[in-house]
């Protein structure tokens, strides 16, 4: 992996809400160009906070540390400028505009672009998610959860990002839809877009990711190739649901958490 | 019988002419509310200020009427956008209520500036249309100025509709009003969109002020009543709905004219507000609004 330049480089980032409530405590991670990086962790670990920090959505944060994208420092930039540099961010809960049509939602993905290639990219998104072409004129708020997720991803793709950050794309979706979404994500990556994937569904995430990190209570406790992570007994126990000694599971879980912290 | 009919039509026509101006005021309020959730209490004073700018351009600078109006709209738009950048934006950490109180402050500042620059005396805005010259359609009489202001009001509403519904910037405005964060992460320059909204809303107010000036005469408090009416019209139509603002304004104008004509001129405003209360009891979100339901 050393031969690949990190496209996104997060170095020792500490983020606090309202300047007091520290959520991230010295997080460092890298997303190499053209790779899929999975960020795993339970509820409240700080995954979404990390993505929001990268985008510049939390004002005056990060408190410490740096975020670099393609060699440029992002600290202190406005979210719209971060986005314009080439980071697509699909927020948790999708962030679609419910009272705009599907087509209008997609159009907004091209807001910072001019002319060339827009048509072709629309075709690409429609090819990836044919349902979006069928539902073009419909209000986005009337779409099902899975369709909304496809819309959100398609819209982000129309920005032509170099890095796509996805926050819980599987949230609230039926297993079949989850597989379809993940197939699409892998396809997007094959076309050259780097992906930072935040997921609670560790099995799905690790099945398409190249590398992964595990975040616990604002600290990175584990990193490695997707395969290493999938074979790690702690990850298996906590995120993949593999149990070895069911009788003392609760106690083990507690001890494992202590060991990581 | 025919006479009664003609009288009714007469009242409705007069009401529509006044109502189109209420609608313009209401649209400015609603436009800003939809994008930023801020109720702009300085809307009336921005409009007054803009009308005085037009007055200055017409009298002291001797600009032709169209140029003076355009100059006034642009100046007011710049004042509105500047207010966003210089005051509202730096106060972004304050609560919504805080921002609304800030607009009250702007109202007082603008009122003071208007008094200092032009005094408290009543002035007359030289208006190219006359309210003495009338057109007759059967037994219905319409003054030139009513026709003119109604036409201009409708044209401005139409232009606003096209801008919001059929342009790229309008699409971005609608997106920002629905989900600011989602718009930001798509690279939509949210600050500029907000500034544009402030500018547009202020210019709409100035347009309403100029059209109202022949009827109300020109003084620093001329927009007090029209602002309240516009606000009421916005609430009547649904404070988050632009078609609602237009319908609310026209309806309020007609209701006032009917009551003033048939019952009592003194209490025409009172009745109009009673009807608004009645409508809001039945439909709390306003005639075409949706917000109330969504928030519950």
Coordinates of C-alpha atoms in Angstrom, one line a residue:
Chain A
X1 CA 0.0 0.0 0.0
X2 CA 3.0 2.3 0.5
X3 CA 3.2 3.0 -3.2
X4 CA -0.3 4.7 -3.2
X5 CA -0.4 8.3 -2.2
X6 CA -3.0 9.0 0.5
X7 CA -5.8 11.1 -1.1
X8 CA -7.2 11.9 2.3
X9 CA -5.0 12.2 5.3
X10 CA -6.4 12.8 8.7
X11 CA -3.7 13.5 11.3
X12 CA -4.2 13.4 15.0
X13 CA -7.6 15.1 14.9
X14 CA -9.4 16.1 18.0
X15 CA -12.9 17.4 17.8
X16 CA -15.1 18.7 20.5
X17 CA -18.7 19.8 20.3
X18 CA -19.5 23.2 21.9
X19 CA -15.7 23.4 22.6
X20 CA -16.1 21.1 25.6
X21 CA -17.6 17.7 24.7
X22 CA -14.6 15.9 23.2
X23 CA -15.7 13.3 20.7
X24 CA -12.6 12.5 18.7
X25 CA -9.3 12.0 20.6
X26 CA -6.4 12.0 18.3
X27 CA -7.7 10.1 15.2
X28 CA -5.3 9.5 12.3
X29 CA -6.3 7.7 9.2
X30 CA -5.6 7.6 5.5
X31 CA -7.6 6.9 2.4
X32 CA -5.3 6.0 -0.5
X33 CA -6.4 7.1 -4.0
X34 CA -8.7 4.6 -5.6
X35 CA -9.3 2.4 -2.5
X36 CA -12.2 1.6 -0.3
X37 CA -11.6 2.2 3.4
X38 CA -14.1 1.0 6.0
X39 CA -14.5 2.8 9.2
X40 CA -16.2 0.6 11.8
X41 CA -17.5 1.3 15.2
X42 CA -20.5 1.1 17.4
X43 CA -23.1 3.9 18.1
X44 CA -21.5 7.0 19.5
X45 CA -18.0 6.0 18.6
X46 CA -17.5 9.2 16.6
X47 CA -17.7 8.0 13.1
X48 CA -20.1 10.6 11.9
X49 CA -18.3 13.3 13.8
X50 CA -15.1 12.4 11.9
X51 CA -16.9 12.7 8.5
X52 CA -18.4 16.0 9.6
X53 CA -15.1 17.3 10.8
X54 CA -13.5 16.4 7.4
X55 CA -16.3 18.3 5.6
X56 CA -15.9 21.4 7.9
X57 CA -19.4 21.1 9.1
X58 CA -18.5 21.6 12.7
X59 CA -17.6 25.2 13.1
X60 CA -14.2 26.0 14.6
X61 CA -13.2 22.3 14.7
X62 CA -11.0 20.3 14.7
X63 CA -9.5 21.6 17.9
X64 CA -6.2 19.9 17.1
X65 CA -4.7 18.0 14.2
X66 CA -5.0 18.4 10.4
X67 CA -7.1 17.2 7.6
X68 CA -5.5 17.1 4.2
X69 CA -7.1 16.3 0.9
X70 CA -5.0 15.8 -2.3
X71 CA -2.2 17.8 -0.6
X72 CA -4.4 20.7 0.5
X73 CA -5.2 21.5 4.1
X74 CA -9.0 21.5 4.8
X75 CA -8.9 22.9 8.3
X76 CA -11.1 26.0 8.6
X77 CA -12.6 25.7 5.1
X78 CA -16.4 26.0 4.5
X79 CA -18.2 22.8 3.6
X80 CA -19.2 24.0 0.2
X81 CA -15.5 24.6 -0.7
X82 CA -14.5 21.3 0.6
X83 CA -17.1 19.7 -1.6
X84 CA -15.9 21.7 -4.6
X85 CA -12.4 20.2 -4.1
X86 CA -13.8 16.8 -4.9
X87 CA -15.3 15.2 -1.8
X88 CA -18.8 13.8 -2.1
X89 CA -20.5 13.2 1.2
X90 CA -23.6 11.1 1.5
X91 CA -24.9 12.0 5.0
X92 CA -26.6 9.6 7.3
X93 CA -30.3 9.7 6.7
X94 CA -29.5 10.5 3.1
X95 CA -30.1 14.2 3.0
X96 CA -32.2 14.3 0.0
X97 CA -34.5 17.2 -0.7
X98 CA -38.0 15.7 -0.2
X99 CA -39.9 18.4 -2.0
X100 CA -37.8 18.5 -5.1
X101 CA -38.2 15.9 -7.9
X102 CA -35.7 13.1 -8.3
X103 CA -34.3 14.8 -11.4
X104 CA -33.9 18.1 -9.6
X105 CA -32.1 16.4 -6.7
X106 CA -29.7 14.9 -9.2
X107 CA -29.3 18.3 -11.0
X108 CA -28.1 19.8 -7.8
X109 CA -25.2 17.4 -7.8
X110 CA -23.9 19.2 -10.9
X111 CA -24.2 22.7 -9.4
X112 CA -20.5 23.4 -9.3
X113 CA -19.9 21.9 -12.8
X114 CA -20.2 23.4 -16.2
X115 CA -21.3 21.6 -19.4
X116 CA -18.9 18.9 -20.4
X117 CA -19.7 15.4 -19.4
X118 CA -22.8 16.1 -17.4
X119 CA -25.0 14.2 -19.8
X120 CA -22.7 11.2 -19.8
X121 CA -22.6 11.2 -16.0
X122 CA -26.4 11.3 -15.8
X123 CA -26.4 8.2 -18.1
X124 CA -23.9 6.6 -15.8
X125 CA -26.0 7.2 -12.7
X126 CA -29.2 6.0 -14.5
X127 CA -27.3 2.9 -15.6
X128 CA -26.2 2.3 -12.0
X129 CA -29.6 2.9 -10.5
X130 CA -32.2 2.5 -13.3
X131 CA -35.1 3.2 -10.9
X132 CA -33.9 6.8 -10.7
X133 CA -34.7 7.3 -14.4
X134 CA -38.1 5.7 -14.0
X135 CA -38.9 8.0 -11.0
X136 CA -37.4 11.2 -12.6
X137 CA -40.5 13.4 -12.1
X138 CA -41.5 12.1 -8.8
X139 CA -40.9 14.0 -5.5
X140 CA -37.9 12.6 -3.8
X141 CA -39.8 12.4 -0.5
X142 CA -42.1 9.8 -1.9
X143 CA -39.3 7.4 -2.7
X144 CA -38.7 4.3 -0.5
X145 CA -35.7 4.2 1.8
X146 CA -33.6 2.2 -0.6
X147 CA -34.4 4.5 -3.6
X148 CA -33.6 7.5 -1.5
X149 CA -30.2 6.0 -0.7
X150 CA -29.6 5.4 -4.4
X151 CA -30.6 8.9 -5.1
X152 CA -28.2 10.3 -2.5
X153 CA -25.3 8.2 -3.9
X154 CA -26.2 9.1 -7.5
X155 CA -26.4 12.7 -6.7
X156 CA -23.0 12.7 -5.0
X157 CA -21.6 10.9 -8.0
X158 CA -22.7 13.7 -10.3
X159 CA -20.3 15.9 -8.4
X160 CA -17.5 13.8 -9.9
X161 CA -15.8 13.4 -6.6
X162 CA -12.4 11.9 -6.2
X163 CA -13.4 10.7 -2.8
X164 CA -16.9 9.6 -1.8
X165 CA -17.7 9.5 1.9
X166 CA -20.7 7.3 2.8
X167 CA -22.3 7.4 6.2
X168 CA -24.2 4.2 6.9
X169 CA -25.6 3.5 3.4
X170 CA -27.2 0.3 4.7
X171 CA -29.1 1.9 7.5
X172 CA -32.7 0.7 7.6
X173 CA -32.6 -1.2 4.3
X174 CA -33.7 -4.7 3.6
X175 CA -30.8 -7.2 3.2
X176 CA -31.4 -7.5 -0.6
X177 CA -31.2 -3.8 -1.1
X178 CA -28.1 -3.6 1.1
X179 CA -26.4 -6.0 -1.2
X180 CA -27.4 -4.0 -4.3
X181 CA -26.1 -0.8 -2.7
X182 CA -22.8 -2.4 -1.8
X183 CA -22.5 -3.8 -5.3
X184 CA -23.0 -0.3 -6.7
X185 CA -20.4 1.1 -4.2
X186 CA -17.8 -1.5 -5.3
X187 CA -18.6 -0.6 -8.9
X188 CA -18.1 3.1 -8.3
X189 CA -14.8 2.3 -6.8
X190 CA -13.7 0.2 -9.8
X191 CA -14.3 3.3 -11.9
X192 CA -11.6 5.0 -9.9
X193 CA -13.4 6.8 -7.0
X194 CA -11.8 6.4 -3.6
X195 CA -14.4 5.6 -0.9
X196 CA -14.5 6.2 2.9
X197 CA -17.3 3.9 4.1
X198 CA -18.7 4.3 7.6
X199 CA -20.7 1.3 8.5
X200 CA -22.2 -0.7 11.4
X201 CA -22.8 -3.6 9.1
X202 CA -19.1 -4.7 9.4
X203 CA -19.6 -7.9 7.4
X204 CA -20.8 -6.0 4.3
X205 CA -18.3 -3.2 4.7
X206 CA -15.3 -5.6 5.0
X207 CA -16.5 -7.6 2.1
X208 CA -15.8 -4.7 -0.3
X209 CA -13.2 -2.7 1.6
X210 CA -9.4 -2.9 1.0
X211 CA -8.5 -1.6 4.4
X212 CA -10.3 -0.7 7.6
X213 CA -10.2 1.0 10.9
X214 CA -12.1 0.4 14.1
X215 CA -13.2 3.5 16.1
X216 CA -14.1 3.2 19.8
X217 CA -15.1 6.1 22.0
X218 CA -13.2 8.5 19.8
X219 CA -10.0 6.5 19.4
X220 CA -8.8 4.3 16.7
X221 CA -8.2 0.9 18.3
X222 CA -7.5 -1.2 15.3
X223 CA -6.4 -0.8 11.7
X224 CA -5.4 -3.2 9.0
X225 CA -6.3 -4.8 5.7
X226 CA -10.0 -5.8 5.4
X227 CA -9.0 -9.5 5.7
X228 CA -6.9 -8.9 8.8
X229 CA -9.8 -7.1 10.4
X230 CA -12.3 -9.8 9.4
X231 CA -10.1 -12.5 11.0
X232 CA -9.4 -10.5 14.1
X233 CA -11.1 -12.3 17.0
X234 CA -12.1 -9.0 18.7
X235 CA -13.7 -7.7 15.5
X236 CA -15.4 -11.1 15.0
X237 CA -16.8 -11.1 18.4
X238 CA -18.0 -7.5 18.6
X239 CA -18.9 -6.6 15.0
X240 CA -19.3 -9.9 13.1
X241 CA -21.3 -11.7 15.8
X242 CA -19.1 -14.7 15.9
X243 CA -19.3 -16.2 19.4
X244 CA -16.9 -18.6 21.0
X245 CA -18.0 -19.0 24.5
X246 CA -21.6 -17.9 24.7
X247 CA -21.8 -18.4 28.5
X248 CA -19.5 -15.6 29.4
X249 CA -20.0 -13.5 26.4
X250 CA -21.0 -10.5 28.4
X251 CA -17.9 -10.6 30.5
X252 CA -15.7 -11.1 27.5
X253 CA -17.2 -8.2 25.7
X254 CA -16.5 -6.0 28.7
X255 CA -12.9 -7.2 29.0
X256 CA -12.3 -6.7 25.3
X257 CA -13.5 -3.2 25.4
X258 CA -11.3 -2.6 28.4
X259 CA -8.3 -4.0 26.5
X260 CA -8.9 -1.7 23.5
X261 CA -9.4 1.4 25.6
Chain B
X1 CA -79.8 44.1 -9.3
X2 CA -77.4 44.9 -12.1
X3 CA -76.2 47.8 -10.1
X4 CA -75.5 45.6 -7.1
X5 CA -73.6 43.2 -9.2
X6 CA -71.5 46.1 -10.6
X7 CA -70.8 47.4 -7.1
X8 CA -69.6 44.0 -6.0
X9 CA -67.3 43.7 -9.0
X10 CA -66.1 47.2 -8.3
X11 CA -65.1 46.3 -4.7
X12 CA -63.4 43.1 -5.9
X13 CA -61.4 45.0 -8.5
X14 CA -60.3 47.7 -6.0
X15 CA -59.5 44.9 -3.5
X16 CA -57.4 43.0 -6.0
X17 CA -55.4 46.1 -6.8
X18 CA -54.6 46.7 -3.1
X19 CA -54.2 43.0 -2.5
X20 CA -51.5 42.6 -5.2
X21 CA -49.4 45.0 -3.2
X22 CA -50.1 43.1 0.1
X23 CA -49.0 40.0 -1.9
X24 CA -45.7 41.6 -2.9
X25 CA -45.0 42.5 0.8
X26 CA -46.0 39.0 1.9
X27 CA -43.8 37.4 -0.8
X28 CA -40.8 39.2 0.5
X29 CA -41.5 38.0 4.0
X30 CA -42.2 34.4 2.9
X31 CA -39.2 34.2 0.6
X32 CA -36.8 35.0 3.4
X33 CA -38.7 32.9 5.9
X34 CA -38.6 29.8 3.7
X35 CA -34.8 30.0 3.2
X36 CA -33.7 31.1 6.6
X37 CA -36.6 30.7 9.0
X38 CA -36.1 34.3 9.9
X39 CA -39.1 36.6 10.2
X40 CA -37.8 39.9 9.0
X41 CA -39.3 42.7 11.0
X42 CA -37.2 45.2 9.1
X43 CA -39.1 44.3 5.9
X44 CA -41.4 47.3 6.1
X45 CA -38.6 49.7 6.9
X46 CA -36.4 48.3 4.2
X47 CA -39.3 49.0 1.8
X48 CA -39.7 52.6 3.2
X49 CA -36.0 53.2 2.8
X50 CA -36.1 51.9 -0.8
X51 CA -39.1 54.1 -1.6
X52 CA -37.2 57.2 -0.3
X53 CA -34.2 56.2 -2.5
X54 CA -36.6 56.3 -5.4
X55 CA -37.9 59.6 -4.3
X56 CA -34.3 61.0 -4.0
X57 CA -33.4 59.7 -7.5
X58 CA -36.6 61.2 -9.0
X59 CA -36.5 64.6 -7.4
X60 CA -32.9 65.5 -6.5
X61 CA -31.2 63.6 -9.3
X62 CA -34.0 64.0 -11.8
X63 CA -33.8 60.4 -13.1
X64 CA -36.6 59.1 -15.2
X65 CA -39.2 57.0 -13.3
X66 CA -38.1 53.6 -14.6
X67 CA -34.4 54.2 -13.9
X68 CA -35.2 55.6 -10.5
X69 CA -37.3 52.5 -9.6
X70 CA -34.6 50.2 -10.8
X71 CA -32.0 52.1 -8.9
X72 CA -34.1 52.0 -5.8
X73 CA -34.7 48.2 -6.1
X74 CA -31.0 47.6 -6.6
X75 CA -29.9 49.8 -3.7
X76 CA -32.4 48.1 -1.4
X77 CA -31.3 44.7 -2.5
X78 CA -27.7 45.7 -1.7
X79 CA -28.7 47.0 1.7
X80 CA -30.5 43.7 2.4
X81 CA -27.6 41.5 1.3
X82 CA -25.1 43.7 3.2
X83 CA -27.2 43.3 6.3
X84 CA -27.0 39.5 5.9
X85 CA -23.2 39.5 5.4
X86 CA -22.4 42.1 8.1
X87 CA -24.9 41.3 10.8
X88 CA -26.9 38.1 10.4
X89 CA -24.0 35.9 9.2
X90 CA -21.6 36.9 12.0
X91 CA -24.4 36.2 14.5
X92 CA -24.8 32.7 13.1
X93 CA -24.3 31.1 16.6
X94 CA -27.3 33.0 18.0
X95 CA -30.8 31.5 18.2
X96 CA -33.5 32.1 15.6
X97 CA -35.3 34.3 18.0
X98 CA -32.1 36.3 18.5
X99 CA -31.8 36.8 14.8
X100 CA -35.4 38.0 14.6
X101 CA -34.7 40.5 17.4
X102 CA -31.7 41.6 15.3
X103 CA -34.0 42.4 12.4
X104 CA -36.0 44.6 14.8
X105 CA -32.8 46.5 15.5
X106 CA -32.3 46.9 11.8
X107 CA -35.9 48.3 11.5
X108 CA -35.1 51.0 14.1
X109 CA -31.7 51.8 12.4
X110 CA -33.4 52.2 9.0
X111 CA -36.2 54.2 10.4
X112 CA -33.7 56.5 12.1
X113 CA -31.6 56.8 8.9
X114 CA -34.7 57.7 6.9
X115 CA -35.7 60.4 9.3
X116 CA -32.2 61.9 9.4
X117 CA -31.8 61.8 5.6
X118 CA -35.3 63.0 4.6
X119 CA -37.0 64.3 7.7
X120 CA -40.4 63.3 9.1
X121 CA -42.5 65.5 6.8
X122 CA -44.9 64.0 4.3
X123 CA -43.7 64.0 0.7
X124 CA -45.2 63.2 -2.6
X125 CA -43.5 60.7 -4.9
X126 CA -43.9 61.9 -8.5
X127 CA -45.7 58.9 -10.1
X128 CA -46.2 58.6 -13.8
X129 CA -49.7 57.0 -13.5
X130 CA -52.6 59.1 -12.3
X131 CA -55.3 58.1 -9.8
X132 CA -57.7 60.6 -11.3
X133 CA -57.6 59.2 -14.8
X134 CA -60.0 56.2 -14.9
X135 CA -61.1 53.5 -17.2
X136 CA -64.7 52.4 -17.4
X137 CA -65.8 48.9 -18.1
X138 CA -69.6 49.1 -18.1
X139 CA -70.3 50.4 -14.6
X140 CA -67.1 49.4 -13.1
X141 CA -64.5 52.2 -12.7
X142 CA -60.8 51.5 -12.4
X143 CA -58.1 54.1 -11.9
X144 CA -55.0 54.1 -14.0
X145 CA -52.9 53.6 -11.0
X146 CA -54.8 50.5 -9.8
X147 CA -54.4 48.9 -13.2
X148 CA -50.8 49.8 -13.3
X149 CA -49.9 48.6 -9.8
X150 CA -51.9 45.4 -10.3
X151 CA -50.1 44.7 -13.5
X152 CA -46.7 45.4 -12.1
X153 CA -47.5 43.4 -9.0
X154 CA -48.5 40.4 -11.1
X155 CA -45.5 40.8 -13.4
X156 CA -43.1 40.8 -10.4
X157 CA -44.9 37.7 -8.9
X158 CA -44.6 36.0 -12.3
X159 CA -40.9 36.8 -12.5
X160 CA -40.3 35.6 -9.0
X161 CA -42.1 32.4 -9.9
X162 CA -40.0 31.8 -12.9
X163 CA -36.8 32.6 -11.0
X164 CA -37.6 30.2 -8.2
X165 CA -39.1 27.3 -10.2
X166 CA -37.3 27.4 -13.4
X167 CA -33.7 28.6 -12.9
X168 CA -30.6 27.0 -11.5
X169 CA -30.3 29.5 -8.8
X170 CA -33.9 29.1 -7.9
X171 CA -33.4 25.4 -7.6
X172 CA -30.5 26.0 -5.3
X173 CA -32.7 28.4 -3.2
X174 CA -35.3 25.7 -2.9
X175 CA -32.7 23.1 -1.9
X176 CA -31.2 25.4 0.7
X177 CA -34.6 26.1 2.2
X178 CA -35.2 22.3 2.6
X179 CA -31.9 21.2 3.9
X180 CA -29.0 23.6 4.3
X181 CA -26.4 21.0 5.3
X182 CA -27.3 18.7 2.4
X183 CA -27.0 21.7 0.0
X184 CA -23.7 22.7 1.5
X185 CA -22.1 19.3 1.0
X186 CA -23.1 19.4 -2.6
X187 CA -21.0 22.5 -3.0
X188 CA -23.9 24.9 -3.3
X189 CA -22.6 28.3 -2.0
X190 CA -25.1 28.7 0.8
X191 CA -23.9 32.1 1.9
X192 CA -24.4 33.6 -1.5
X193 CA -27.8 32.0 -1.8
X194 CA -28.8 33.5 1.6
X195 CA -27.5 36.9 0.5
X196 CA -29.4 36.7 -2.7
X197 CA -32.5 35.8 -0.9
X198 CA -32.1 38.8 1.4
X199 CA -31.5 41.0 -1.6
X200 CA -34.5 39.7 -3.5
X201 CA -36.8 40.0 -0.6
X202 CA -35.7 43.5 0.2
X203 CA -36.1 44.6 -3.5
X204 CA -39.7 43.1 -3.5
X205 CA -40.4 45.3 -0.5
X206 CA -39.1 48.4 -2.2
X207 CA -41.2 47.6 -5.3
X208 CA -44.3 47.4 -3.1
X209 CA -43.3 50.7 -1.4
X210 CA -43.0 52.5 -4.6
X211 CA -46.3 51.2 -5.8
X212 CA -48.0 52.1 -2.5
X213 CA -46.5 55.6 -2.3
X214 CA -49.2 57.4 -4.4
X215 CA -51.9 56.0 -2.0
X216 CA -50.2 56.4 1.3
X217 CA -47.9 59.4 0.6
X218 CA -44.3 59.3 1.6
X219 CA -43.2 59.4 5.2
X220 CA -40.9 57.3 7.4
X221 CA -43.8 55.3 8.8
X222 CA -45.6 54.7 5.5
X223 CA -45.0 50.9 5.5
X224 CA -46.1 50.2 9.0
X225 CA -49.6 49.3 8.0
X226 CA -48.8 47.6 4.7
X227 CA -46.1 45.5 6.5
X228 CA -48.6 44.3 9.0
X229 CA -51.1 43.5 6.3
X230 CA -48.4 41.7 4.3
X231 CA -47.4 39.7 7.3
X232 CA -51.0 38.8 8.0
X233 CA -51.4 37.8 4.3
X234 CA -48.3 35.6 4.6
X235 CA -49.7 33.9 7.7
X236 CA -53.1 33.5 6.0
X237 CA -51.7 31.9 2.9
X238 CA -49.2 29.8 4.9
X239 CA -45.9 31.4 5.9
X240 CA -43.8 28.8 4.1
X241 CA -45.7 29.0 0.8
X242 CA -45.0 31.5 -2.0
X243 CA -48.3 30.8 -3.9
X244 CA -49.9 31.1 -0.4
X245 CA -48.5 34.6 0.0
X246 CA -49.9 35.7 -3.3
X247 CA -53.3 34.2 -2.6
X248 CA -53.3 35.5 0.9
X249 CA -52.4 39.0 -0.2
X250 CA -55.1 39.1 -2.9
X251 CA -57.7 37.6 -0.6
X252 CA -56.9 40.0 2.2
X253 CA -57.2 43.0 -0.2
X254 CA -60.6 41.8 -1.5
X255 CA -62.0 41.0 2.0
X256 CA -61.0 44.5 3.2
X257 CA -62.6 46.2 0.2
X258 CA -65.8 44.2 0.5
X259 CA -66.2 44.8 4.2
X260 CA -65.2 48.5 3.8
X261 CA -67.8 48.8 1.0
X262 CA -70.7 47.0 2.5
X263 CA -70.3 47.4 6.2
X264 CA -67.9 49.9 7.7
X265 CA -64.7 51.5 6.4
X266 CA -63.5 52.1 9.9
X267 CA -63.5 48.4 10.8
X268 CA -62.4 47.0 7.5
X269 CA -59.0 46.0 8.9
X270 CA -60.5 44.5 12.0
X271 CA -62.8 42.2 10.0
X272 CA -60.0 41.1 7.8
X273 CA -58.1 40.0 10.8
X274 CA -61.1 38.3 12.3
X275 CA -61.4 36.3 9.1
X276 CA -57.7 35.4 9.3
X277 CA -58.1 34.2 12.8
X278 CA -61.1 32.1 11.7
X279 CA -59.1 30.5 8.9
X280 CA -56.1 29.8 11.1
X281 CA -58.4 28.1 13.7
X282 CA -59.5 25.7 10.9
X283 CA -56.2 25.5 9.1
X284 CA -53.3 26.4 11.4
X285 CA -50.8 25.9 8.6
X286 CA -52.5 28.6 6.5
X287 CA -54.4 28.1 3.2
X288 CA -51.5 26.6 1.2
X289 CA -48.9 26.1 3.9
X290 CA -47.6 22.8 5.1
X291 CA -45.1 23.6 7.8
X292 CA -47.4 23.3 10.8
X293 CA -48.3 19.7 10.0
X294 CA -44.8 18.7 9.3
X295 CA -43.5 20.1 12.6
X296 CA -46.0 18.3 14.8

